[in-house]
Coordinates of C-alpha atoms and ligand atoms in Angstrom, one line a residue:
X19 CA -21.7 -5.6 -5.5
X20 CA -20.5 -4.4 -9.0
X21 CA -18.5 -6.0 -11.8
X22 CA -16.2 -2.8 -11.2
X23 CA -15.2 -3.3 -7.8
X24 CA -16.8 -6.3 -6.1
X25 CA -14.8 -6.0 -3.1
X26 CA -15.4 -2.6 -2.5
X27 CA -18.0 -3.6 0.3
X28 CA -16.2 -7.0 1.4
X29 CA -13.8 -5.0 2.3
X30 CA -15.2 -2.6 4.5
X31 CA -17.1 -6.3 6.2
X32 CA -14.0 -7.7 6.8
X33 CA -11.9 -4.9 8.2
X34 CA -14.5 -3.9 11.0
X35 CA -14.4 -7.7 11.6
X36 CA -11.1 -8.2 12.4
X37 CA -11.2 -4.6 14.3
X38 CA -11.4 -5.0 18.4
X39 CA -14.5 -3.4 19.4
X40 CA -14.9 0.5 21.3
X41 CA -16.0 0.3 24.2
X42 CA -14.5 0.7 28.4
X43 CA -12.0 1.0 29.7
X44 CA -10.1 0.4 25.8
X45 CA -12.7 2.9 24.3
X46 CA -10.2 5.2 22.7
X47 CA -7.4 3.8 21.4
X48 CA -9.5 1.5 19.2
X49 CA -11.8 4.3 18.3
X50 CA -8.9 5.3 17.0
X51 CA -7.7 2.1 15.3
X52 CA -11.5 2.2 14.2
X53 CA -11.0 5.5 13.2
X54 CA -7.7 5.2 11.1
X55 CA -8.6 2.0 9.3
X56 CA -12.2 2.8 8.4
X57 CA -12.0 6.3 7.3
X58 CA -12.4 5.7 4.2
X59 CA -8.4 4.3 1.3
X60 CA -9.2 3.2 -2.3
X61 CA -8.3 -0.6 -1.0
X62 CA -5.6 -0.7 -3.3
X63 CA -4.2 -3.5 -1.2
X64 CA -7.0 -5.5 -0.2
X65 CA -8.3 -5.9 -3.6
X66 CA -4.4 -7.4 -4.7
X67 CA -4.5 -9.3 -2.3
X68 CA -7.6 -10.9 -4.1
X69 CA -6.6 -10.3 -7.5
X70 CA -3.5 -12.5 -6.6
X71 CA -5.2 -14.4 -4.7
X72 CA -7.7 -15.6 -8.1
X73 CA -4.5 -16.7 -9.5
X74 CA -3.9 -19.3 -6.9
X75 CA -7.5 -20.3 -6.9
X76 CA -7.2 -19.5 -3.8
X77 CA -10.9 -19.1 -1.4
X78 CA -12.1 -15.5 -1.0
X79 CA -12.6 -17.1 3.2
X80 CA -8.7 -17.8 3.1
X81 CA -8.0 -14.1 1.3
X82 CA -9.5 -12.2 3.4
X83 CA -6.8 -13.3 6.5
X84 CA -3.8 -11.5 4.4
X85 CA -5.5 -8.5 2.8
X86 CA -6.8 -7.5 6.1
X87 CA -3.1 -8.3 7.3
X88 CA -1.7 -5.2 4.2
X89 CA -3.9 -2.9 5.0
X90 CA -4.5 -3.2 8.9
X91 CA 0.0 -2.2 8.3
X92 CA -0.9 -0.1 5.2
X93 CA -3.2 1.9 7.8
X94 CA -0.5 2.2 10.6
X95 CA 2.1 3.0 8.2
X96 CA -0.6 6.1 7.6
X97 CA -0.6 7.3 10.9
X98 CA 2.9 7.0 11.9
X99 CA 3.7 8.5 8.2
X100 CA 1.5 11.4 9.6
X101 CA 2.8 12.3 12.8
X102 CA 5.0 15.9 13.4
X103 CA 8.5 13.6 13.9
X104 CA 7.6 12.0 11.2
X105 CA 5.4 14.3 7.9
X106 CA 3.3 16.1 9.9
X107 CA 0.7 16.0 7.9
X108 CA -2.6 17.4 9.7
X109 CA -5.2 15.7 6.9
X110 CA -5.1 11.7 5.9
X111 CA -8.0 11.0 2.9
X112 CA -9.4 14.7 3.5
X113 CA -9.9 14.7 7.5
X114 CA -7.7 15.1 10.1
X115 CA -5.2 12.7 10.5
X116 CA -4.4 10.8 13.5
X117 CA -2.8 12.7 15.7
X118 CA -5.5 15.4 14.8
X119 CA -8.2 14.1 15.6
X120 CA -7.5 11.8 18.6
X121 CA -3.8 12.9 20.2
X122 CA -0.1 12.0 18.9
X123 CA 0.4 9.2 22.1
X124 CA -3.1 7.9 20.8
X125 CA -2.2 7.9 17.4
X126 CA 1.4 6.5 18.3
X127 CA -0.3 3.8 20.2
X128 CA -2.9 3.4 17.5
X129 CA 0.0 2.0 14.5
X130 CA 1.7 -0.6 17.1
X131 CA -1.6 -1.8 17.6
X132 CA -2.5 -2.4 13.8
X133 CA 0.3 -3.5 12.6
X134 CA 1.0 -6.5 16.4
X135 CA -3.1 -7.0 15.1
X136 CA -2.4 -7.7 11.4
X137 CA 0.2 -10.5 12.4
X138 CA -2.6 -11.6 14.7
X139 CA -4.9 -11.7 12.0
X140 CA -2.5 -13.3 9.5
X141 CA -1.4 -15.4 12.4
X142 CA -4.8 -16.8 12.9
X143 CA -5.6 -18.9 9.6
X144 CA -7.6 -22.1 10.5
X145 CA -5.5 -25.1 9.1
X146 CA -8.4 -25.9 7.7
X147 CA -8.3 -23.5 4.8
X148 CA -4.0 -22.9 4.2
X149 CA -0.6 -25.6 5.4
X150 CA 0.6 -24.5 8.9
X151 CA 3.9 -25.2 7.8
X152 CA 2.4 -22.3 4.7
X153 CA 1.4 -19.8 6.8
X154 CA 3.7 -19.3 9.0
X155 CA 5.8 -19.0 5.8
X156 CA 4.1 -16.0 5.0
X157 CA 3.5 -14.2 8.1
X158 CA 7.5 -14.5 8.2
X159 CA 8.0 -12.9 4.6
X160 CA 5.0 -10.0 5.9
X161 CA 7.3 -9.3 8.9
X162 CA 10.2 -8.7 6.7
X163 CA 8.8 -6.8 4.4
X164 CA 6.9 -5.3 7.8
X165 CA 10.5 -4.6 8.9
X166 CA 14.1 -2.6 9.0
X167 CA 14.7 -3.7 5.3
X168 CA 11.1 -3.7 4.0
X169 CA 8.2 -0.5 5.0
X170 CA 10.7 0.8 7.6
X171 CA 13.7 0.6 6.4
X172 CA 12.4 2.8 3.1
X173 CA 10.9 5.6 5.6
X174 CA 14.3 5.9 7.6
X175 CA 16.0 6.3 4.6
X176 CA 12.9 8.9 3.6
X177 CA 13.6 11.2 6.3
X178 CA 17.1 10.5 6.7
X179 CA 18.3 13.9 5.0
X180 CA 22.0 13.2 5.3
X181 CA 21.0 10.2 3.0
X182 CA 18.1 11.6 0.6
X183 CA 18.0 10.4 -2.9
X184 CA 20.5 11.5 -5.6
X185 CA 19.8 9.2 -8.1
X186 CA 16.9 7.5 -10.1
X187 CA 18.4 4.1 -8.3
X188 CA 19.0 5.7 -5.0
X189 CA 14.8 6.6 -5.3
X190 CA 14.0 3.6 -6.5
X191 CA 16.3 1.8 -3.7
X192 CA 14.5 3.9 -1.5
X193 CA 10.3 2.9 -2.7
X194 CA 10.7 -0.5 -3.5
X195 CA 11.4 -0.8 0.2
X196 CA 8.5 2.5 1.7
X197 CA 6.2 1.5 -0.8
X198 CA 6.9 -1.1 -3.0
X199 CA 7.7 -4.1 0.4
X200 CA 3.5 -3.5 1.4
X201 CA 2.5 -3.8 -2.6
X202 CA 4.6 -7.1 -2.6
X203 CA 3.4 -8.7 0.2
X204 CA -0.5 -8.1 -0.4
X205 CA 0.9 -10.0 -4.1
X206 CA 3.0 -13.1 -2.9
X207 CA 1.2 -13.9 0.6
X208 CA -1.0 -15.4 -1.5
X209 CA 1.4 -17.3 -3.4
X210 CA 3.0 -18.4 0.4
X211 CA -0.4 -19.6 0.9
X212 CA -1.3 -21.4 -1.6
X213 CA -1.0 -25.2 -2.1
X214 CA -0.9 -25.0 -6.3
X215 CA 1.9 -23.5 -7.8
X216 CA 5.0 -23.1 -9.2
X217 CA 8.3 -21.6 -8.5
X218 CA 8.4 -19.8 -12.3
X219 CA 5.0 -18.7 -11.2
X220 CA 6.8 -16.3 -8.0
X221 CA 9.5 -15.2 -10.5
X222 CA 7.3 -14.2 -13.5
X223 CA 4.9 -12.7 -10.1
X224 CA 7.7 -11.3 -7.9
X225 CA 8.9 -8.9 -10.9
X226 CA 5.4 -8.3 -11.7
X227 CA 4.6 -7.1 -8.2
X228 CA 8.4 -5.0 -7.7
X229 CA 7.1 -3.0 -10.9
X230 CA 4.0 -2.3 -9.3
X231 CA 5.4 -1.4 -6.2
X232 CA 7.5 1.7 -8.8
X233 CA 4.5 2.5 -11.0
X234 CA 2.6 3.5 -8.3
X235 CA 5.0 5.2 -6.6
X236 CA 5.5 7.5 -10.1
X237 CA 2.5 7.7 -10.5
X238 CA 1.7 8.9 -6.4
X239 CA 4.3 11.5 -7.0
X240 CA 2.8 12.7 -10.5
X241 CA -0.1 13.1 -8.7
X242 CA 1.5 14.9 -5.7
X243 CA 3.3 17.4 -8.2
X244 CA -0.1 18.0 -10.2
X245 CA -3.4 17.1 -8.4
X246 CA -5.9 19.5 -6.6
X247 CA -5.9 18.6 -2.5
X248 CA -9.8 17.3 -2.5
X249 CA -8.7 14.9 -5.0
X250 CA -5.2 13.7 -2.6
X251 CA -7.2 14.2 0.5
X252 CA -4.0 15.6 1.5
X253 CA -1.7 18.8 1.2
X254 CA 0.1 18.6 -2.5
X255 CA 3.3 18.5 -3.2
X256 CA 4.5 17.7 0.7
X257 CA 7.8 16.1 -0.4
X258 CA 9.0 18.6 -3.4
X259 CA 8.1 21.3 -0.4
X260 CA 10.5 18.6 2.1
X261 CA 13.7 19.5 -0.2
X262 CA 12.7 15.6 -1.0
X263 CA 13.7 13.6 -4.9
X264 CA 10.7 12.4 -6.2
X265 CA 10.4 10.6 -9.6
X266 CA 9.0 14.5 -11.0
X267 CA 12.0 16.3 -9.6
X268 CA 14.4 13.8 -11.0
X269 CA 12.8 12.9 -13.9
X270 CA 10.3 16.0 -14.8
X271 CA 6.5 15.5 -15.7
X272 CA 6.7 13.9 -19.3
X273 CA 9.4 11.3 -18.8
X274 CA 7.9 10.7 -15.1
X275 CA 4.5 9.8 -17.0
X276 CA 6.3 7.8 -19.4
X277 CA 8.3 5.7 -16.6
X278 CA 4.8 5.3 -15.1
X279 CA 3.3 3.8 -18.5
X280 CA 6.1 2.5 -19.1
X281 CA 6.5 0.5 -16.0
X282 CA 3.1 -1.0 -15.7
X283 CA 3.9 -2.3 -19.7
X284 CA 6.2 -4.5 -17.3
X285 CA 3.1 -5.5 -15.1
X286 CA 1.3 -6.2 -17.6
X287 CA 3.2 -8.8 -19.8
X288 CA 4.7 -10.8 -16.5
X289 CA 1.2 -11.1 -16.0
X290 CA 0.5 -12.8 -19.4
X291 CA 1.6 -15.7 -18.9
X292 CA -0.7 -16.1 -16.6
X293 CA -3.2 -16.1 -18.6
X294 CA -7.0 -15.3 -18.6
X295 CA -6.8 -16.0 -14.7
X296 CA -4.7 -12.4 -14.2
X297 CA -8.1 -10.9 -15.5
X298 CA -8.2 -8.9 -11.9
X299 CA -4.7 -7.9 -11.1
X300 CA -3.9 -6.9 -14.7
X301 CA -7.2 -4.0 -14.3
X302 CA -6.1 -3.3 -11.4
X303 CA -2.7 -2.3 -13.1
X304 CA -4.5 -0.6 -16.4
X305 CA -6.4 1.5 -13.7
X306 CA -3.6 2.8 -12.7
X307 CA -2.4 4.2 -15.4
X308 CA -2.2 7.9 -16.2
X309 CA -2.0 8.1 -19.6
X310 CA -6.2 9.2 -20.7
X311 CA -6.9 13.1 -20.2
X312 CA -2.7 13.6 -19.9
X313 CA -2.9 16.8 -22.4
X314 CA -5.4 18.7 -20.0
X315 CA -3.2 18.2 -17.1
X316 CA -1.0 20.7 -16.3
X317 CA 0.6 21.5 -13.6
X318 CA -0.1 23.4 -10.6
X319 CA 2.8 25.0 -10.1
X320 CA 6.1 25.9 -12.7
X321 CA 9.5 23.6 -12.1
X322 CA 13.1 24.3 -12.9
Ligands
LIG408 C1 6.1 5.2 9.7 C2 7.0 3.1 8.9 C3 6.1 3.8 8.5 C4 6.0 3.9 7.1 C5 5.3 5.4 6.6 C6 2.9 4.7 3.9 C7 4.7 5.4 4.1 C8 5.1 5.0 4.6 C9 4.3 6.5 4.2 C10 3.0 7.6 3.0 C11 3.9 8.2 2.6 C12 3.0 8.5 1.0 C13 2.3 9.4 0.5 C14 4.0 7.6 0.4 C15 3.2 7.8 -1.2 C16 2.5 6.7 -1.5 C17 1.5 5.5 -0.2 C18 1.8 4.8 0.2 C19 0.2 6.4 -0.8 C20 -1.0 6.1 0.1 O1 -1.6 5.3 -0.7 P1 -2.6 4.9 -1.6 O2 -2.8 5.8 -1.9 O3 -3.7 5.6 0.3 O4 -3.2 3.3 -1.6 P2 -4.7 5.4 0.8 O5 -5.9 6.0 1.7 O6 -5.1 5.2 -1.0 O7 -4.8 4.2 2.0

């Protein structure tokens, strides 16, 4: 464990522990689940869980459960997003996407099974670590975040050619669900499981979580327009080439950078009220900034 990355190895160990073994007769599906979860990834969402848990004095043993659940749902969403019927991407995290490494049918099933596993993990929090009523609340909240008004709803809007966002407000609404719902869940699940908490803390945390989801997506759009395939681990320019609106196509690159830094500042000011306990979350927020070395970065191609 380094000071820079106190949870890096721990997260890998915990995720592995909650995955089924790749043994017969279910070797293939379990291998596909393990391939999708253990094949790299920045583990941003589990890190958010641990950082938010720190705010509420929640033990690492308890935080392991929501950290695993959010990363399993994230992994399932990436598997399904890459499918031919969705974004049809052959690469993810610098290697063949799950349906390319296995088959389309196995990739669909691996995503389904990871989502179910996420809820199994969350609902298996021992009663010695959190109040049973809090576990039910957290599980319900997580179900809303993953469902048709959250992650799945955002993906539905994104895929629907009839309802492509035309305005910044519509684009924000779509991403609040598609990218934001899971990020918000990662930050709020520790609050929901905490025994010491106030409603004022929830409001501040929610403000921060919503701004962070937005910042994450603006950043992803900027990187998609400016980074090379090796850095991205996938083909860049995907959304733009599919004719979809992004923060860069709607705002232009310069304004998108400005919006990112402003949104990160909103996160930091919401966190300030938590005092020194918020250091870990604050540093995850600052790591999303793209302001350093910006002058030397230029778009991959000219844009209108
Ligand atoms: C299939 C229900 C369903 C939803 C898919 C996650 C998602 C919704 C689409 C992925 C498309 C995409 C690239 C969205 C931008 C934001 C995002 C989720 C980026 C990937 O997250 P990272 O950067 O990935 O945290 P790693 O690989 O580091 O885990």
